[in-house]
């Protein structure tokens, strides 16, 4: 409800002050960019490599555990404790690896930032240029998550942004 109130306030203000609002469909723009597709392929390839390494680590842990269970009755207390500690340590290392690669501040975040930020910057700069050339005061992204009730197709500057970027596909 709060979002609707804010949107009504923004639209009310824009109507009162004759400001022009446009929108773009970011996904449609990105789909036409070969560099976006290439960046996603590179990210996906790296993620698959990290996942394979992680799977291997957990398979090794499972093997260690199965070996321990199979030989537990023949081990003395000291050997049992050593094997348990080895399994626990391997789990810690695997979880640390997982966190380093896929955690909140993991390498996946850095990789996405380095590959995708320049592409998004290119789109934003182009959208800004088109907006200024066409007298738009605000440009929003009309995506699947947004709660637009109605959009006037005349205010869609997606194609203009695509044309200004000279995307060939």
PDB file of C-alpha atoms in Angstrom:
ATOM      1  CA  UNK A   1       0.000   0.000   0.000  1.00  0.00           C
ATOM      2  CA  UNK A   2       2.870   2.298   0.811  1.00  0.00           C
ATOM      3  CA  UNK A   3       4.360   1.697  -2.680  1.00  0.00           C
ATOM      4  CA  UNK A   4       1.091   2.664  -4.352  1.00  0.00           C
ATOM      5  CA  UNK A   5       0.962   5.857  -2.324  1.00  0.00           C
ATOM      6  CA  UNK A   6       4.496   6.761  -3.322  1.00  0.00           C
ATOM      7  CA  UNK A   7       3.810   5.979  -6.993  1.00  0.00           C
ATOM      8  CA  UNK A   8       0.647   8.096  -6.906  1.00  0.00           C
ATOM      9  CA  UNK A   9       2.609  10.905  -5.293  1.00  0.00           C
ATOM     10  CA  UNK A  10       5.326  10.693  -7.968  1.00  0.00           C
ATOM     11  CA  UNK A  11       2.788  10.595 -10.777  1.00  0.00           C
ATOM     12  CA  UNK A  12       0.721  13.346  -9.205  1.00  0.00           C
ATOM     13  CA  UNK A  13       3.807  15.508  -8.884  1.00  0.00           C
ATOM     14  CA  UNK A  14       4.887  14.788 -12.440  1.00  0.00           C
ATOM     15  CA  UNK A  15       1.482  15.678 -13.857  1.00  0.00           C
ATOM     16  CA  UNK A  16       1.317  18.879 -11.824  1.00  0.00           C
ATOM     17  CA  UNK A  17       4.730  20.007 -12.957  1.00  0.00           C
ATOM     18  CA  UNK A  18       4.437  18.646 -16.526  1.00  0.00           C
ATOM     19  CA  UNK A  19       7.355  16.296 -16.239  1.00  0.00           C
ATOM     20  CA  UNK A  20       7.753  13.586 -18.824  1.00  0.00           C
ATOM     21  CA  UNK A  21       8.226   9.989 -17.686  1.00  0.00           C
ATOM     22  CA  UNK A  22       9.462   7.217 -19.926  1.00  0.00           C
ATOM     23  CA  UNK A  23      10.362   3.601 -19.481  1.00  0.00           C
ATOM     24  CA  UNK A  24      12.595   0.939 -20.923  1.00  0.00           C
ATOM     25  CA  UNK A  25      12.397  -2.824 -20.925  1.00  0.00           C
ATOM     26  CA  UNK A  26      15.876  -3.715 -19.707  1.00  0.00           C
ATOM     27  CA  UNK A  27      15.525  -7.437 -20.418  1.00  0.00           C
ATOM     28  CA  UNK A  28      14.600  -6.780 -24.045  1.00  0.00           C
ATOM     29  CA  UNK A  29      17.640  -4.551 -24.447  1.00  0.00           C
ATOM     30  CA  UNK A  30      20.001  -7.033 -22.785  1.00  0.00           C
ATOM     31  CA  UNK A  31      18.695  -9.906 -24.924  1.00  0.00           C
ATOM     32  CA  UNK A  32      19.877  -8.026 -27.999  1.00  0.00           C
ATOM     33  CA  UNK A  33      23.383  -7.440 -26.692  1.00  0.00           C
ATOM     34  CA  UNK A  34      25.914 -10.089 -27.760  1.00  0.00           C
ATOM     35  CA  UNK A  35      28.268  -8.982 -24.986  1.00  0.00           C
ATOM     36  CA  UNK A  36      25.571  -9.695 -22.393  1.00  0.00           C
ATOM     37  CA  UNK A  37      25.098 -13.204 -23.742  1.00  0.00           C
ATOM     38  CA  UNK A  38      28.867 -13.730 -23.788  1.00  0.00           C
ATOM     39  CA  UNK A  39      29.261 -12.459 -20.219  1.00  0.00           C
ATOM     40  CA  UNK A  40      26.513 -14.780 -18.993  1.00  0.00           C
ATOM     41  CA  UNK A  41      28.144 -17.721 -20.766  1.00  0.00           C
ATOM     42  CA  UNK A  42      31.474 -16.921 -19.111  1.00  0.00           C
ATOM     43  CA  UNK A  43      29.842 -16.626 -15.698  1.00  0.00           C
ATOM     44  CA  UNK A  44      27.926 -19.870 -16.203  1.00  0.00           C
ATOM     45  CA  UNK A  45      31.067 -21.683 -17.305  1.00  0.00           C
ATOM     46  CA  UNK A  46      32.965 -20.554 -14.215  1.00  0.00           C
ATOM     47  CA  UNK A  47      30.055 -21.450 -11.935  1.00  0.00           C
ATOM     48  CA  UNK A  48      29.919 -24.947 -13.424  1.00  0.00           C
ATOM     49  CA  UNK A  49      33.646 -25.380 -12.795  1.00  0.00           C
ATOM     50  CA  UNK A  50      33.287 -24.254  -9.177  1.00  0.00           C
ATOM     51  CA  UNK A  51      30.247 -26.502  -8.698  1.00  0.00           C
ATOM     52  CA  UNK A  52      32.163 -29.479 -10.117  1.00  0.00           C
ATOM     53  CA  UNK A  53      35.038 -28.802  -7.718  1.00  0.00           C
ATOM     54  CA  UNK A  54      32.620 -28.493  -4.811  1.00  0.00           C
ATOM     55  CA  UNK A  55      30.811 -31.692  -5.781  1.00  0.00           C
ATOM     56  CA  UNK A  56      34.159 -33.469  -5.897  1.00  0.00           C
ATOM     57  CA  UNK A  57      35.015 -32.253  -2.418  1.00  0.00           C
ATOM     58  CA  UNK A  58      31.714 -33.498  -1.004  1.00  0.00           C
ATOM     59  CA  UNK A  59      32.064 -36.829  -2.833  1.00  0.00           C
ATOM     60  CA  UNK A  60      35.482 -37.243  -1.200  1.00  0.00           C
ATOM     61  CA  UNK A  61      33.930 -36.503   2.188  1.00  0.00           C
ATOM     62  CA  UNK A  62      31.217 -39.084   1.556  1.00  0.00           C
ATOM     63  CA  UNK A  63      33.883 -41.640   0.615  1.00  0.00           C
ATOM     64  CA  UNK A  64      35.834 -40.840   3.774  1.00  0.00           C
ATOM     65  CA  UNK A  65      32.674 -41.293   5.827  1.00  0.00           C
ATOM     66  CA  UNK A  66      31.741 -44.585   4.172  1.00  0.00           C
ATOM     67  CA  UNK A  67      35.297 -45.866   4.721  1.00  0.00           C
ATOM     68  CA  UNK A  68      35.090 -44.813   8.361  1.00  0.00           C
ATOM     69  CA  UNK A  69      31.728 -46.526   8.889  1.00  0.00           C
ATOM     70  CA  UNK A  70      33.026 -49.709   7.248  1.00  0.00           C
ATOM     71  CA  UNK A  71      36.129 -49.878   9.397  1.00  0.00           C
ATOM     72  CA  UNK A  72      34.854 -48.274  12.608  1.00  0.00           C
ATOM     73  CA  UNK A  73      34.572 -51.530  14.547  1.00  0.00           C
ATOM     74  CA  UNK A  74      38.200 -52.453  13.801  1.00  0.00           C
ATOM     75  CA  UNK A  75      39.638 -49.085  14.844  1.00  0.00           C
ATOM     76  CA  UNK A  76      40.908 -48.209  18.271  1.00  0.00           C
ATOM     77  CA  UNK A  77      39.632 -45.040  19.987  1.00  0.00           C
ATOM     78  CA  UNK A  78      42.587 -42.922  18.843  1.00  0.00           C
ATOM     79  CA  UNK A  79      42.261 -43.976  15.176  1.00  0.00           C
ATOM     80  CA  UNK A  80      38.492 -43.493  15.309  1.00  0.00           C
ATOM     81  CA  UNK A  81      38.961 -39.976  16.656  1.00  0.00           C
ATOM     82  CA  UNK A  82      41.557 -39.178  13.962  1.00  0.00           C
ATOM     83  CA  UNK A  83      39.228 -40.327  11.160  1.00  0.00           C
ATOM     84  CA  UNK A  84      36.314 -38.361  12.626  1.00  0.00           C
ATOM     85  CA  UNK A  85      38.480 -35.240  12.858  1.00  0.00           C
ATOM     86  CA  UNK A  86      39.673 -35.728   9.275  1.00  0.00           C
ATOM     87  CA  UNK A  87      36.072 -35.906   8.058  1.00  0.00           C
ATOM     88  CA  UNK A  88      35.082 -32.832  10.073  1.00  0.00           C
ATOM     89  CA  UNK A  89      38.093 -30.906   8.785  1.00  0.00           C
ATOM     90  CA  UNK A  90      37.317 -31.882   5.180  1.00  0.00           C
ATOM     91  CA  UNK A  91      33.724 -30.685   5.656  1.00  0.00           C
ATOM     92  CA  UNK A  92      34.946 -27.377   7.049  1.00  0.00           C
ATOM     93  CA  UNK A  93      37.272 -26.891   4.076  1.00  0.00           C
ATOM     94  CA  UNK A  94      34.516 -27.756   1.587  1.00  0.00           C
ATOM     95  CA  UNK A  95      32.105 -25.345   3.253  1.00  0.00           C
ATOM     96  CA  UNK A  96      34.764 -22.644   3.316  1.00  0.00           C
ATOM     97  CA  UNK A  97      35.356 -23.191  -0.414  1.00  0.00           C
ATOM     98  CA  UNK A  98      31.606 -22.976  -1.019  1.00  0.00           C
ATOM     99  CA  UNK A  99      31.419 -19.708   0.906  1.00  0.00           C
ATOM    100  CA  UNK A 100      34.478 -18.272  -0.877  1.00  0.00           C
ATOM    101  CA  UNK A 101      32.933 -18.981  -4.263  1.00  0.00           C
ATOM    102  CA  UNK A 102      29.189 -18.626  -3.719  1.00  0.00           C
ATOM    103  CA  UNK A 103      28.803 -16.674  -0.479  1.00  0.00           C
ATOM    104  CA  UNK A 104      27.462 -13.162  -0.176  1.00  0.00           C
ATOM    105  CA  UNK A 105      30.905 -11.678  -0.755  1.00  0.00           C
ATOM    106  CA  UNK A 106      32.181 -14.614  -2.775  1.00  0.00           C
ATOM    107  CA  UNK A 107      33.945 -14.701  -6.086  1.00  0.00           C
ATOM    108  CA  UNK A 108      30.640 -15.144  -7.930  1.00  0.00           C
ATOM    109  CA  UNK A 109      29.632 -11.639  -6.868  1.00  0.00           C
ATOM    110  CA  UNK A 110      32.941 -10.206  -8.016  1.00  0.00           C
ATOM    111  CA  UNK A 111      32.728 -12.086 -11.319  1.00  0.00           C
ATOM    112  CA  UNK A 112      29.203 -10.876 -12.016  1.00  0.00           C
ATOM    113  CA  UNK A 113      30.194  -7.331 -11.111  1.00  0.00           C
ATOM    114  CA  UNK A 114      33.220  -7.343 -13.405  1.00  0.00           C
ATOM    115  CA  UNK A 115      31.359  -8.913 -16.346  1.00  0.00           C
ATOM    116  CA  UNK A 116      27.933  -7.268 -16.109  1.00  0.00           C
ATOM    117  CA  UNK A 117      28.519  -3.781 -14.690  1.00  0.00           C
ATOM    118  CA  UNK A 118      30.094  -2.393 -17.893  1.00  0.00           C
ATOM    119  CA  UNK A 119      27.127  -3.711 -19.883  1.00  0.00           C
ATOM    120  CA  UNK A 120      24.593  -2.150 -17.526  1.00  0.00           C
ATOM    121  CA  UNK A 121      26.568   1.097 -17.542  1.00  0.00           C
ATOM    122  CA  UNK A 122      26.385   1.130 -21.342  1.00  0.00           C
ATOM    123  CA  UNK A 123      22.599   0.710 -21.240  1.00  0.00           C
ATOM    124  CA  UNK A 124      22.168   3.368 -18.546  1.00  0.00           C
ATOM    125  CA  UNK A 125      24.290   5.892 -20.445  1.00  0.00           C
ATOM    126  CA  UNK A 126      22.365   5.243 -23.628  1.00  0.00           C
ATOM    127  CA  UNK A 127      19.019   5.509 -21.831  1.00  0.00           C
ATOM    128  CA  UNK A 128      20.136   8.798 -20.292  1.00  0.00           C
ATOM    129  CA  UNK A 129      21.198  10.128 -23.684  1.00  0.00           C
ATOM    130  CA  UNK A 130      17.886   9.131 -25.309  1.00  0.00           C
ATOM    131  CA  UNK A 131      15.918  10.564 -22.383  1.00  0.00           C
ATOM    132  CA  UNK A 132      17.676  13.905 -22.641  1.00  0.00           C
ATOM    133  CA  UNK A 133      17.277  14.032 -26.426  1.00  0.00           C
ATOM    134  CA  UNK A 134      13.542  13.325 -26.110  1.00  0.00           C
ATOM    135  CA  UNK A 135      12.791  15.526 -23.109  1.00  0.00           C
ATOM    136  CA  UNK A 136      12.153  12.815 -20.524  1.00  0.00           C
ATOM    137  CA  UNK A 137      12.682  13.795 -16.918  1.00  0.00           C
ATOM    138  CA  UNK A 138      12.507  10.234 -15.569  1.00  0.00           C
ATOM    139  CA  UNK A 139      13.066   6.800 -17.072  1.00  0.00           C
ATOM    140  CA  UNK A 140      12.073   3.636 -15.260  1.00  0.00           C
ATOM    141  CA  UNK A 141      12.745  -0.002 -15.973  1.00  0.00           C
ATOM    142  CA  UNK A 142       9.539  -1.874 -16.739  1.00  0.00           C
ATOM    143  CA  UNK A 143      10.426  -5.362 -15.601  1.00  0.00           C
ATOM    144  CA  UNK A 144       8.446  -8.417 -14.545  1.00  0.00           C
ATOM    145  CA  UNK A 145       8.907  -7.533 -10.869  1.00  0.00           C
ATOM    146  CA  UNK A 146       7.571  -3.999 -11.177  1.00  0.00           C
ATOM    147  CA  UNK A 147       3.984  -3.236 -10.343  1.00  0.00           C
ATOM    148  CA  UNK A 148       2.981  -1.131 -13.314  1.00  0.00           C
ATOM    149  CA  UNK A 149      -0.754  -1.142 -13.854  1.00  0.00           C
ATOM    150  CA  UNK A 150      -0.657   0.644 -17.190  1.00  0.00           C
ATOM    151  CA  UNK A 151       2.080   1.974 -19.405  1.00  0.00           C
ATOM    152  CA  UNK A 152       1.573   4.169 -22.411  1.00  0.00           C
ATOM    153  CA  UNK A 153       3.458   2.652 -25.352  1.00  0.00           C
ATOM    154  CA  UNK A 154       4.317   6.175 -26.502  1.00  0.00           C
ATOM    155  CA  UNK A 155       6.513   6.503 -23.417  1.00  0.00           C
ATOM    156  CA  UNK A 156       8.461   3.292 -24.172  1.00  0.00           C
ATOM    157  CA  UNK A 157      11.937   4.340 -25.297  1.00  0.00           C
ATOM    158  CA  UNK A 158      13.362   0.809 -25.406  1.00  0.00           C
ATOM    159  CA  UNK A 159      13.749   0.733 -29.187  1.00  0.00           C
ATOM    160  CA  UNK A 160      15.341   4.175 -29.200  1.00  0.00           C
ATOM    161  CA  UNK A 161      17.871   3.008 -26.607  1.00  0.00           C
ATOM    162  CA  UNK A 162      18.605  -0.127 -28.641  1.00  0.00           C
ATOM    163  CA  UNK A 163      19.063   1.963 -31.796  1.00  0.00           C
ATOM    164  CA  UNK A 164      21.301   4.455 -30.028  1.00  0.00           C
ATOM    165  CA  UNK A 165      23.529   1.607 -28.867  1.00  0.00           C
ATOM    166  CA  UNK A 166      23.795   0.292 -32.439  1.00  0.00           C
ATOM    167  CA  UNK A 167      23.169  -3.258 -31.298  1.00  0.00           C
ATOM    168  CA  UNK A 168      23.519  -5.698 -34.143  1.00  0.00           C
ATOM    169  CA  UNK A 169      22.139  -9.165 -33.697  1.00  0.00           C
TER     170      UNK A 169
END
